[in-house]
């Protein structure tokens, strides 16, 4: 387990390129199970979560080559429809294999993902939707055992606009008999990227990017290729790295409309932002952060995956702000660690009240999950003295060598390899 040692206080400036989106890749990869043969996923990020999904797909019989962000997946020899606990426990997104396996092979056995660091995170909507499509689903010995000779089209109204349920049901519906309508579907760009890939594979889908997606099932899908969209959460995290250090960041390869809500909040907090042809430029001035409240919501609202980073930023604002998470009500494990750095934050129900301080001071802090870790790195970049962020394997799940990007912008950050951190 590696750690980061950060000597804070450096103003970040310069240009960076944003990688492909983890959460798009994690849906695109299992979608290849819907066809026979070799598919190509361009711009795939080299992240631990991607390697976890690769291991799972490989366990099912898929072969792959992965070089320079080009991922080729060959599904010609799928030999198993069984996603065991060892794989699924590492990453909840493994449950994305359920829909494609069931649709293509008529059966799937997928471990239940269990709890997560910030709450139960159920998958009832995935299962209810598949049942509506005629699947016979049993929960036994920690596994979802699903069977359906042929799924059939259905009208599915999601109680919550769930990203994962939309992705799973969308994939399943492509090979069902008849028409499926998913109401209150997720509009996140990662779902649109998945739907675009399915279209290229021969699926018939309407309403991509809207809350009603209609799928006319087809008999077969064919392998294809797609560009993975850029990672809006990596981009947002790097923008806050610029903002919290009073720096100037220019990033390329990212569509600004993926980040409208974050950009608006950064502007409200005093940053100047220029958007131009897939380039975003942020200019911040040190020591004058205007307190700015956020409330997370589904796309295009402010993303829950940028909540922890915003709390770190607001810890240094000139006054009081509140951050409310409406997607994951308990996602605040970063708060006690930020308090160790001198932040003044209290949490009540699903809101954090942040009283801005003039400075944070370096300390040892512990990563607890991916975005929590990102917030600790951001705080460390702005803190006086030395911050050690332990257990950065959480960060490696979702940010590809973040320390190298930050270093290129002028941060004083080192990865220290070791087992005891
Ligand atoms: N929910 C249910 N039942 C379900 C599914 C979801 O009650 O069957 C609830 C969840 O508990 C949550 C809300 O619905 O309160 C939204 O969950 P959603 O299903 O949209 O989340 P997810 O698909 O499990 C994806 C991302 C997360 C991101 C959320 C929200 C992937 C692989 N993961 O998760 O990303 O936070 O959408 O945008 O796409 C991350 O990257 O750090 C991360 C956690």
Short mmCIF file of C-alpha atoms and ligand atoms in Angstrom, two decimals:
data_model
loop_
_atom_site.label_atom_id
_atom_site.label_comp_id
_atom_site.label_asym_id
_atom_site.label_seq_id
_atom_site.Cartn_x
_atom_site.Cartn_y
_atom_site.Cartn_z
CA UNK A 1 0.00 0.00 0.00
CA UNK A 2 1.55 3.24 -1.15
CA UNK A 3 1.23 6.66 0.42
CA UNK A 4 1.56 10.22 -0.87
CA UNK A 5 3.81 12.74 0.82
CA UNK A 6 2.73 16.27 -0.08
CA UNK A 7 4.53 19.49 0.80
CA UNK A 8 1.64 21.92 0.41
CA UNK A 9 1.39 25.56 -0.55
CA UNK A 10 2.51 25.42 -4.18
CA UNK A 11 0.37 27.25 -6.68
CA UNK A 12 -0.50 24.85 -9.52
CA UNK A 13 -0.21 26.07 -13.05
CA UNK A 14 0.03 24.58 -16.52
CA UNK A 15 -1.79 22.31 -18.91
CA UNK A 16 -3.04 18.73 -18.55
CA UNK A 17 -4.88 16.18 -20.60
CA UNK A 18 -7.84 14.33 -19.14
CA UNK A 19 -8.08 10.55 -19.46
CA UNK A 20 -11.05 8.44 -20.48
CA UNK A 21 -13.88 8.10 -17.97
CA UNK A 22 -13.65 5.21 -15.52
CA UNK A 23 -17.42 4.97 -15.15
CA UNK A 24 -17.95 4.92 -18.91
CA UNK A 25 -15.35 2.17 -19.41
CA UNK A 26 -16.86 0.06 -16.63
CA UNK A 27 -20.11 -0.04 -18.60
CA UNK A 28 -18.57 -0.34 -22.09
CA UNK A 29 -16.42 -3.33 -21.14
CA UNK A 30 -19.26 -5.68 -20.06
CA UNK A 31 -21.33 -4.47 -23.06
CA UNK A 32 -18.86 -6.36 -25.27
CA UNK A 33 -20.35 -9.59 -23.83
CA UNK A 34 -23.46 -8.89 -25.91
CA UNK A 35 -21.68 -9.76 -29.17
CA UNK A 36 -19.37 -12.46 -30.40
CA UNK A 37 -15.85 -11.42 -31.41
CA UNK A 38 -13.40 -8.58 -30.93
CA UNK A 39 -14.48 -5.09 -29.84
CA UNK A 40 -12.17 -2.12 -29.43
CA UNK A 41 -12.55 0.46 -26.68
CA UNK A 42 -10.35 3.48 -27.34
CA UNK A 43 -9.24 5.94 -24.66
CA UNK A 44 -9.68 3.40 -21.86
CA UNK A 45 -8.01 4.65 -18.66
CA UNK A 46 -5.35 2.46 -17.02
CA UNK A 47 -6.91 2.22 -13.57
CA UNK A 48 -7.22 -0.46 -10.94
CA UNK A 49 -10.99 -0.66 -11.40
CA UNK A 50 -10.47 -1.31 -15.10
CA UNK A 51 -8.02 -4.13 -14.29
CA UNK A 52 -10.59 -5.56 -11.84
CA UNK A 53 -13.23 -5.61 -14.59
CA UNK A 54 -10.71 -7.15 -16.99
CA UNK A 55 -10.01 -9.96 -14.51
CA UNK A 56 -13.72 -10.63 -14.20
CA UNK A 57 -14.30 -10.65 -17.98
CA UNK A 58 -11.25 -12.87 -18.38
CA UNK A 59 -12.70 -15.25 -15.78
CA UNK A 60 -15.84 -15.44 -17.95
CA UNK A 61 -13.66 -16.41 -20.93
CA UNK A 62 -12.97 -13.06 -22.65
CA UNK A 63 -9.47 -12.44 -23.95
CA UNK A 64 -7.91 -9.04 -24.18
CA UNK A 65 -4.98 -6.87 -25.09
CA UNK A 66 -4.56 -3.45 -23.50
CA UNK A 67 -1.91 -1.02 -24.66
CA UNK A 68 -1.71 2.77 -24.81
CA UNK A 69 -5.32 3.15 -23.71
CA UNK A 70 -6.55 0.88 -26.53
CA UNK A 71 -8.46 -2.05 -25.09
CA UNK A 72 -9.35 -4.96 -27.36
CA UNK A 73 -11.77 -7.45 -25.89
CA UNK A 74 -12.51 -10.74 -27.59
CA UNK A 75 -15.69 -12.45 -26.43
CA UNK A 76 -15.55 -15.37 -28.90
CA UNK A 77 -15.00 -17.94 -26.16
CA UNK A 78 -17.20 -17.09 -23.20
CA UNK A 79 -17.16 -20.22 -21.07
CA UNK A 80 -18.79 -19.07 -17.83
CA UNK A 81 -21.75 -16.94 -16.75
CA UNK A 82 -20.62 -16.94 -13.14
CA UNK A 83 -19.22 -13.75 -11.52
CA UNK A 84 -17.80 -14.93 -8.20
CA UNK A 85 -17.56 -13.03 -4.92
CA UNK A 86 -13.75 -12.64 -5.18
CA UNK A 87 -14.23 -10.33 -8.16
CA UNK A 88 -17.47 -8.57 -7.27
CA UNK A 89 -16.46 -7.69 -3.68
CA UNK A 90 -13.59 -5.59 -5.04
CA UNK A 91 -15.85 -3.44 -7.17
CA UNK A 92 -19.60 -2.94 -7.22
CA UNK A 93 -19.62 -2.11 -10.93
CA UNK A 94 -18.97 -5.84 -11.55
CA UNK A 95 -22.74 -6.22 -11.33
CA UNK A 96 -22.83 -4.71 -14.85
CA UNK A 97 -22.14 -8.21 -16.25
CA UNK A 98 -25.57 -9.38 -15.05
CA UNK A 99 -27.70 -7.80 -17.81
CA UNK A 100 -25.46 -8.75 -20.76
CA UNK A 101 -24.88 -12.35 -19.58
CA UNK A 102 -28.56 -12.95 -18.95
CA UNK A 103 -29.59 -11.41 -22.28
CA UNK A 104 -27.07 -13.32 -24.36
CA UNK A 105 -26.77 -16.66 -22.54
CA UNK A 106 -30.12 -16.95 -20.75
CA UNK A 107 -28.52 -17.32 -17.34
CA UNK A 108 -26.14 -15.55 -14.99
CA UNK A 109 -24.88 -16.08 -11.47
CA UNK A 110 -23.44 -12.91 -10.00
CA UNK A 111 -22.33 -12.36 -6.43
CA UNK A 112 -24.31 -9.73 -4.52
CA UNK A 113 -21.96 -6.77 -4.09
CA UNK A 114 -22.64 -6.29 -0.35
CA UNK A 115 -22.28 -2.98 1.49
CA UNK A 116 -19.92 -0.17 0.73
CA UNK A 117 -17.88 2.34 2.73
CA UNK A 118 -20.72 4.86 2.77
CA UNK A 119 -23.90 2.84 3.05
CA UNK A 120 -25.92 -0.05 1.67
CA UNK A 121 -26.05 0.89 -2.07
CA UNK A 122 -28.77 -1.61 -3.06
CA UNK A 123 -29.30 -3.05 -6.54
CA UNK A 124 -33.04 -3.71 -6.18
CA UNK A 125 -33.83 -1.58 -9.25
CA UNK A 126 -31.56 -3.69 -11.46
CA UNK A 127 -33.29 -6.86 -10.26
CA UNK A 128 -36.86 -5.53 -10.40
CA UNK A 129 -36.29 -4.31 -13.95
CA UNK A 130 -34.92 -7.67 -15.09
CA UNK A 131 -37.88 -9.43 -13.43
CA UNK A 132 -40.23 -7.17 -15.39
CA UNK A 133 -38.43 -8.36 -18.50
CA UNK A 134 -39.36 -11.92 -17.57
CA UNK A 135 -36.24 -13.04 -15.72
CA UNK A 136 -36.57 -15.55 -12.94
CA UNK A 137 -34.31 -14.24 -10.15
CA UNK A 138 -33.37 -15.93 -6.91
CA UNK A 139 -31.05 -14.68 -4.20
CA UNK A 140 -29.21 -17.62 -2.74
CA UNK A 141 -26.01 -18.03 -0.71
CA UNK A 142 -24.92 -14.44 -1.47
CA UNK A 143 -25.54 -14.78 -5.20
CA UNK A 144 -28.04 -13.47 -7.70
CA UNK A 145 -29.09 -16.43 -9.81
CA UNK A 146 -30.94 -15.20 -12.89
CA UNK A 147 -32.53 -17.18 -15.71
CA UNK A 148 -34.57 -16.24 -18.77
CA UNK A 149 -34.79 -18.25 -21.98
CA UNK A 150 -35.43 -14.99 -23.80
CA UNK A 151 -35.96 -11.64 -22.09
CA UNK A 152 -39.03 -9.75 -23.23
CA UNK A 153 -39.55 -6.01 -23.64
CA UNK A 154 -41.20 -4.21 -20.72
CA UNK A 155 -42.15 -0.79 -19.44
CA UNK A 156 -39.84 -0.02 -16.53
CA UNK A 157 -40.28 3.01 -14.29
CA UNK A 158 -37.19 3.50 -12.16
CA UNK A 159 -38.05 4.91 -8.72
CA UNK A 160 -34.60 6.51 -8.66
CA UNK A 161 -32.71 7.63 -11.75
CA UNK A 162 -29.98 5.04 -11.11
CA UNK A 163 -26.91 5.01 -13.36
CA UNK A 164 -26.18 1.32 -12.78
CA UNK A 165 -29.78 0.13 -13.17
CA UNK A 166 -30.19 2.13 -16.38
CA UNK A 167 -26.95 0.67 -17.78
CA UNK A 168 -27.75 -2.91 -16.85
CA UNK A 169 -31.35 -2.78 -18.13
CA UNK A 170 -30.36 -0.96 -21.30
CA UNK A 171 -27.81 -3.68 -22.11
CA UNK A 172 -30.29 -6.45 -21.31
CA UNK A 173 -33.05 -4.85 -23.40
CA UNK A 174 -30.95 -4.72 -26.59
CA UNK A 175 -31.40 -8.49 -27.08
CA UNK A 176 -34.92 -8.83 -25.63
CA UNK A 177 -38.02 -9.70 -27.62
CA UNK A 178 -39.95 -6.50 -28.28
CA UNK A 179 -39.79 -2.96 -26.97
CA UNK A 180 -38.48 -1.85 -23.58
CA UNK A 181 -39.10 1.64 -22.25
CA UNK A 182 -37.00 2.83 -19.31
CA UNK A 183 -38.62 5.84 -17.63
CA UNK A 184 -36.64 8.07 -15.25
CA UNK A 185 -33.51 6.72 -16.90
CA UNK A 186 -30.10 8.13 -15.97
CA UNK A 187 -28.96 10.96 -18.27
CA UNK A 188 -25.31 10.79 -17.22
CA UNK A 189 -22.86 11.12 -20.14
CA UNK A 190 -21.41 7.69 -19.28
CA UNK A 191 -24.81 6.11 -20.01
CA UNK A 192 -25.03 8.01 -23.31
CA UNK A 193 -21.55 6.72 -24.18
CA UNK A 194 -22.75 3.16 -23.46
CA UNK A 195 -25.89 3.68 -25.56
CA UNK A 196 -23.81 5.05 -28.46
CA UNK A 197 -21.63 1.94 -28.33
CA UNK A 198 -24.69 -0.32 -28.31
CA UNK A 199 -26.04 1.57 -31.34
CA UNK A 200 -22.77 0.92 -33.15
CA UNK A 201 -23.14 -2.75 -32.23
CA UNK A 202 -26.50 -2.81 -33.99
CA UNK A 203 -28.91 -2.04 -31.16
CA UNK A 204 -32.02 0.07 -31.75
CA UNK A 205 -32.25 2.77 -29.12
CA UNK A 206 -34.08 6.09 -28.96
CA UNK A 207 -33.97 8.84 -26.36
CA UNK A 208 -30.25 8.68 -25.58
CA UNK A 209 -29.37 11.40 -23.07
CA UNK A 210 -33.01 11.89 -22.03
CA UNK A 211 -34.92 10.41 -19.12
CA UNK A 212 -36.95 8.09 -21.37
CA UNK A 213 -34.95 5.51 -23.28
CA UNK A 214 -36.75 3.21 -25.72
CA UNK A 215 -35.09 0.03 -26.93
CA UNK A 216 -36.37 -2.20 -29.69
CA UNK A 217 -34.76 -5.60 -29.11
CA UNK A 218 -32.80 -7.21 -31.94
CA UNK A 219 -31.70 -10.83 -32.51
CA UNK A 220 -27.96 -10.21 -32.53
CA UNK A 221 -25.41 -7.52 -31.83
CA UNK A 222 -22.05 -7.27 -33.57
CA UNK A 223 -18.65 -6.26 -32.28
CA UNK A 224 -17.68 -2.68 -32.84
CA UNK A 225 -15.46 0.12 -31.52
CA UNK A 226 -15.95 3.35 -29.64
CA UNK A 227 -14.08 6.26 -28.05
CA UNK A 228 -14.54 6.40 -24.32
CA UNK A 229 -15.65 9.88 -23.24
CA UNK A 230 -13.30 11.96 -21.07
CA UNK A 231 -13.56 11.65 -17.31
CA UNK A 232 -15.57 14.59 -15.98
CA UNK A 233 -14.72 13.70 -12.38
CA UNK A 234 -10.97 13.62 -13.01
CA UNK A 235 -11.36 16.97 -14.80
CA UNK A 236 -13.43 18.47 -11.97
CA UNK A 237 -10.92 17.26 -9.38
CA UNK A 238 -8.05 18.89 -11.28
CA UNK A 239 -10.01 22.14 -11.60
CA UNK A 240 -10.45 22.21 -7.83
CA UNK A 241 -6.71 21.47 -7.45
CA UNK A 242 -6.14 24.70 -9.39
CA UNK A 243 -8.76 26.59 -7.43
CA UNK A 244 -7.67 25.51 -3.95
CA UNK A 245 -4.05 26.47 -4.62
CA UNK A 246 -4.92 29.79 -6.28
CA UNK A 247 -3.46 28.55 -9.56
CA UNK A 248 -4.10 28.49 -13.30
CA UNK A 249 -5.04 25.26 -15.05
CA UNK A 250 -5.69 24.60 -18.69
CA UNK A 251 -7.15 21.24 -19.60
CA UNK A 252 -7.78 19.69 -22.97
CA UNK A 253 -9.84 16.77 -24.17
CA UNK A 254 -12.88 17.52 -22.01
CA UNK A 255 -16.29 18.76 -23.06
CA UNK A 256 -17.25 21.65 -20.79
CA UNK A 257 -20.95 20.71 -20.89
CA UNK A 258 -20.05 17.57 -18.91
CA UNK A 259 -19.02 19.91 -16.11
CA UNK A 260 -21.44 22.86 -16.32
CA UNK A 261 -22.63 22.50 -12.73
CA UNK A 262 -19.08 22.29 -11.33
CA UNK A 263 -17.87 25.18 -13.49
CA UNK A 264 -20.78 27.36 -12.35
CA UNK A 265 -19.97 26.68 -8.69
CA UNK A 266 -16.27 27.38 -9.27
CA UNK A 267 -17.24 30.71 -10.87
CA UNK A 268 -19.51 31.50 -7.91
CA UNK A 269 -16.56 30.78 -5.60
CA UNK A 270 -14.47 33.43 -7.38
CA UNK A 271 -12.60 31.55 -10.14
CA UNK A 272 -12.48 32.82 -13.70
CA UNK A 273 -13.17 30.12 -16.26
CA UNK A 274 -12.84 30.20 -20.02
CA UNK A 275 -14.42 27.41 -22.13
CA UNK A 276 -13.39 26.91 -25.71
CA UNK A 277 -13.47 23.90 -28.08
CA UNK A 278 -12.87 21.06 -25.62
CA UNK A 279 -10.48 23.23 -23.58
CA UNK A 280 -11.24 24.58 -20.12
CA UNK A 281 -9.04 27.18 -18.50
CA UNK A 282 -9.29 28.12 -14.82
CA UNK A 283 -7.72 31.13 -13.16
CA UNK A 284 -7.97 31.47 -9.42
CA UNK A 285 -6.43 34.00 -7.09
CA UNK A 286 -4.99 32.79 -3.82
CA UNK A 287 -6.74 33.38 -0.50
CA UNK A 288 -10.12 34.64 -1.63
CA UNK A 289 -12.52 31.74 -1.88
CA UNK A 290 -16.16 32.85 -1.73
CA UNK A 291 -18.22 30.38 0.34
CA UNK A 292 -20.48 28.52 -2.09
CA UNK A 293 -23.11 25.92 -1.21
CA UNK A 294 -23.66 22.80 -3.27
CA UNK A 295 -26.32 20.10 -3.33
CA UNK A 296 -25.59 16.96 -5.28
CA UNK A 297 -28.09 15.62 -7.77
CA UNK A 298 -28.32 13.57 -10.94
CA UNK A 299 -26.77 14.88 -14.18
CA UNK A 300 -26.67 17.72 -15.16
CA UNK A 301 -26.69 18.64 -11.45
CA UNK A 302 -23.62 18.80 -9.24
CA UNK A 303 -22.20 15.22 -9.08
CA UNK A 304 -21.90 13.29 -5.84
CA UNK A 305 -18.47 12.14 -7.06
CA UNK A 306 -17.29 15.78 -6.70
CA UNK A 307 -18.78 16.34 -3.24
CA UNK A 308 -15.75 15.40 -1.12
CA UNK A 309 -13.46 17.59 -3.23
CA UNK A 310 -15.80 20.57 -2.78
CA UNK A 311 -15.77 20.17 1.01
CA UNK A 312 -11.94 20.28 0.97
CA UNK A 313 -12.10 23.46 -1.14
CA UNK A 314 -14.70 25.14 1.08
CA UNK A 315 -12.57 24.39 4.16
CA UNK A 316 -10.47 27.36 3.06
CA UNK A 317 -13.33 29.70 2.06
CA UNK A 318 -13.92 33.15 3.60
CA UNK A 319 -17.00 32.09 5.57
CA UNK A 320 -19.58 29.38 6.03
CA UNK A 321 -20.95 27.03 3.39
CA UNK A 322 -23.05 23.87 3.28
CA UNK A 323 -22.66 20.78 1.17
CA UNK A 324 -25.65 18.44 0.92
CA UNK A 325 -25.46 15.01 -0.69
CA UNK A 326 -28.84 13.85 -1.97
CA UNK A 327 -27.49 10.82 -3.84
CA UNK A 328 -25.50 9.09 -1.08
CA UNK A 329 -26.71 10.32 2.29
CA UNK A 330 -23.74 8.95 4.28
CA UNK A 331 -20.85 9.78 1.97
CA UNK A 332 -18.82 11.84 4.47
CA UNK A 333 -15.93 9.62 5.58
CA UNK A 334 -13.48 12.31 4.40
CA UNK A 335 -14.78 14.80 6.97
CA UNK A 336 -12.96 13.48 10.10
CA UNK A 337 -9.74 13.26 8.06
CA UNK A 338 -10.12 16.84 6.79
CA UNK A 339 -10.68 17.90 10.41
CA UNK A 340 -7.27 16.36 11.21
CA UNK A 341 -5.83 18.90 8.78
CA UNK A 342 -7.51 21.76 10.68
CA UNK A 343 -10.80 22.05 8.79
CA UNK A 344 -13.88 23.07 10.75
CA UNK A 345 -16.70 20.84 9.50
CA UNK A 346 -19.72 19.30 11.18
CA UNK A 347 -22.08 16.81 9.57
CA UNK A 348 -25.79 16.56 10.27
CA UNK A 349 -27.83 14.04 8.39
CA UNK A 350 -26.77 14.39 4.76
CA UNK A 351 -25.31 17.89 5.04
CA UNK A 352 -21.90 19.20 6.03
CA UNK A 353 -21.55 22.68 7.52
CA UNK A 354 -18.13 24.04 6.71
CA UNK A 355 -16.71 27.04 8.53
CA UNK A 356 -13.82 28.20 6.37
CA UNK A 357 -10.43 28.65 8.02
CA UNK A 358 -7.48 30.71 6.80
CA UNK A 359 -5.14 27.76 6.74
CA UNK A 360 -4.96 23.99 6.92
CA UNK A 361 -1.92 22.32 8.50
CA UNK A 362 -0.29 19.14 7.23
CA UNK A 363 -0.87 15.85 9.10
CA UNK A 364 -1.15 12.14 8.43
CA UNK A 365 -4.54 11.24 7.03
CA UNK A 366 -6.12 8.04 5.80
CA UNK A 367 -7.91 7.39 2.52
CA UNK A 368 -11.21 5.63 3.02
CA UNK A 369 -12.61 5.60 -0.49
CA UNK A 370 -11.84 6.93 -3.92
CA UNK A 371 -13.32 10.44 -3.86
CA UNK A 372 -12.58 10.89 -0.14
CA UNK A 373 -8.93 10.27 -0.98
CA UNK A 374 -9.05 12.88 -3.73
CA UNK A 375 -10.35 15.44 -1.25
CA UNK A 376 -7.44 14.68 1.12
CA UNK A 377 -4.91 15.17 -1.66
CA UNK A 378 -6.52 18.51 -2.56
CA UNK A 379 -6.44 19.63 1.06
CA UNK A 380 -2.80 18.49 1.34
CA UNK A 381 -1.88 20.57 -1.73
CA UNK A 382 -3.20 23.69 0.00
CA UNK A 383 -2.09 22.88 3.57
CA UNK A 384 1.00 24.33 5.22
CA UNK A 385 3.74 21.79 5.86
CA UNK A 386 3.70 18.08 5.11
CA UNK A 387 0.61 15.95 4.59
CA UNK A 388 0.84 12.19 4.27
CA UNK A 389 -2.12 10.53 2.60
CA UNK A 390 -2.08 6.85 3.49
CA UNK A 391 -3.70 3.98 1.57
CA UNK A 392 -3.70 5.63 -1.83
CA UNK A 393 -4.80 2.39 -3.45
CA UNK A 394 -8.28 3.86 -3.20
CA UNK A 395 -7.13 6.73 -5.43
CA UNK A 396 -5.51 4.37 -7.89
CA UNK A 397 -8.94 2.85 -8.51
CA UNK A 398 -10.09 6.00 -10.26
CA UNK A 399 -7.21 8.38 -11.04
CA UNK A 400 -4.37 7.28 -13.28
CA UNK A 401 -1.09 8.35 -11.63
CA UNK A 402 -2.66 11.54 -10.30
CA UNK A 403 0.62 12.48 -8.61
CA UNK A 404 2.37 12.74 -11.98
CA UNK A 405 -0.26 15.11 -13.33
CA UNK A 406 -0.11 17.22 -10.19
CA UNK A 407 3.69 17.27 -10.27
CA UNK A 408 3.63 18.47 -13.86
CA UNK A 409 1.54 21.39 -12.62
CA UNK A 410 4.11 22.26 -9.96
CA UNK A 411 2.87 20.32 -6.92
CA UNK A 412 5.38 18.88 -4.48
CA UNK A 413 3.96 15.36 -4.17
CA UNK A 414 5.72 11.99 -4.01
CA UNK A 415 4.42 8.44 -4.02
CA UNK A 416 6.21 6.35 -1.41
CA UNK A 417 5.91 2.63 -2.03
CA UNK A 418 5.51 0.36 0.92
CA UNK A 419 3.36 -2.22 2.59
CA UNK A 420 2.80 -0.57 5.95
CA UNK A 421 0.82 2.45 4.72
N1 LIG B 1 -30.09 2.90 -5.79
C1 LIG B 1 -31.08 2.12 -5.24
N2 LIG B 1 -31.35 0.92 -5.84
C2 LIG B 1 -30.69 0.49 -6.95
C3 LIG B 1 -29.68 1.30 -7.50
C4 LIG B 1 -29.40 2.51 -6.90
O1 LIG B 1 -31.70 2.48 -4.25
O2 LIG B 1 -31.00 -0.60 -7.44
C5 LIG B 1 -29.77 4.20 -5.18
C6 LIG B 1 -28.35 4.25 -4.61
O3 LIG B 1 -28.28 3.71 -3.32
C7 LIG B 1 -28.06 5.73 -4.66
C8 LIG B 1 -28.80 6.19 -5.93
O4 LIG B 1 -29.77 5.18 -6.19
O5 LIG B 1 -28.61 6.37 -3.55
C9 LIG B 1 -27.93 6.37 -7.15
O6 LIG B 1 -27.14 5.21 -7.36
P1 LIG B 1 -26.68 4.76 -8.82
O7 LIG B 1 -27.27 3.44 -9.10
O8 LIG B 1 -26.95 5.87 -9.77
O9 LIG B 1 -25.12 4.60 -8.63
P2 LIG B 1 -24.18 3.47 -9.22
O10 LIG B 1 -24.62 3.11 -10.58
O11 LIG B 1 -24.01 2.39 -8.22
C10 LIG B 1 -22.57 5.17 -10.37
C11 LIG B 1 -21.09 5.46 -10.32
C12 LIG B 1 -20.73 6.08 -8.98
C13 LIG B 1 -21.55 7.35 -8.81
C14 LIG B 1 -23.06 7.06 -8.95
C15 LIG B 1 -23.91 8.30 -8.90
C16 LIG B 1 -20.21 3.73 -11.73
C17 LIG B 1 -19.40 2.50 -11.87
N3 LIG B 1 -20.37 4.21 -10.51
O12 LIG B 1 -22.81 4.26 -9.31
O13 LIG B 1 -19.35 6.41 -9.06
O14 LIG B 1 -21.32 7.90 -7.53
O15 LIG B 1 -23.30 6.38 -10.21
O16 LIG B 1 -23.57 9.18 -9.91
O17 LIG B 1 -20.67 4.26 -12.73
C18 LIG B 1 -17.21 6.84 -8.20
O18 LIG B 1 -16.79 6.89 -9.37
O19 LIG B 1 -16.53 7.23 -7.21
C19 LIG B 1 -18.56 6.33 -7.95
C20 LIG B 1 -18.95 5.91 -6.77
#
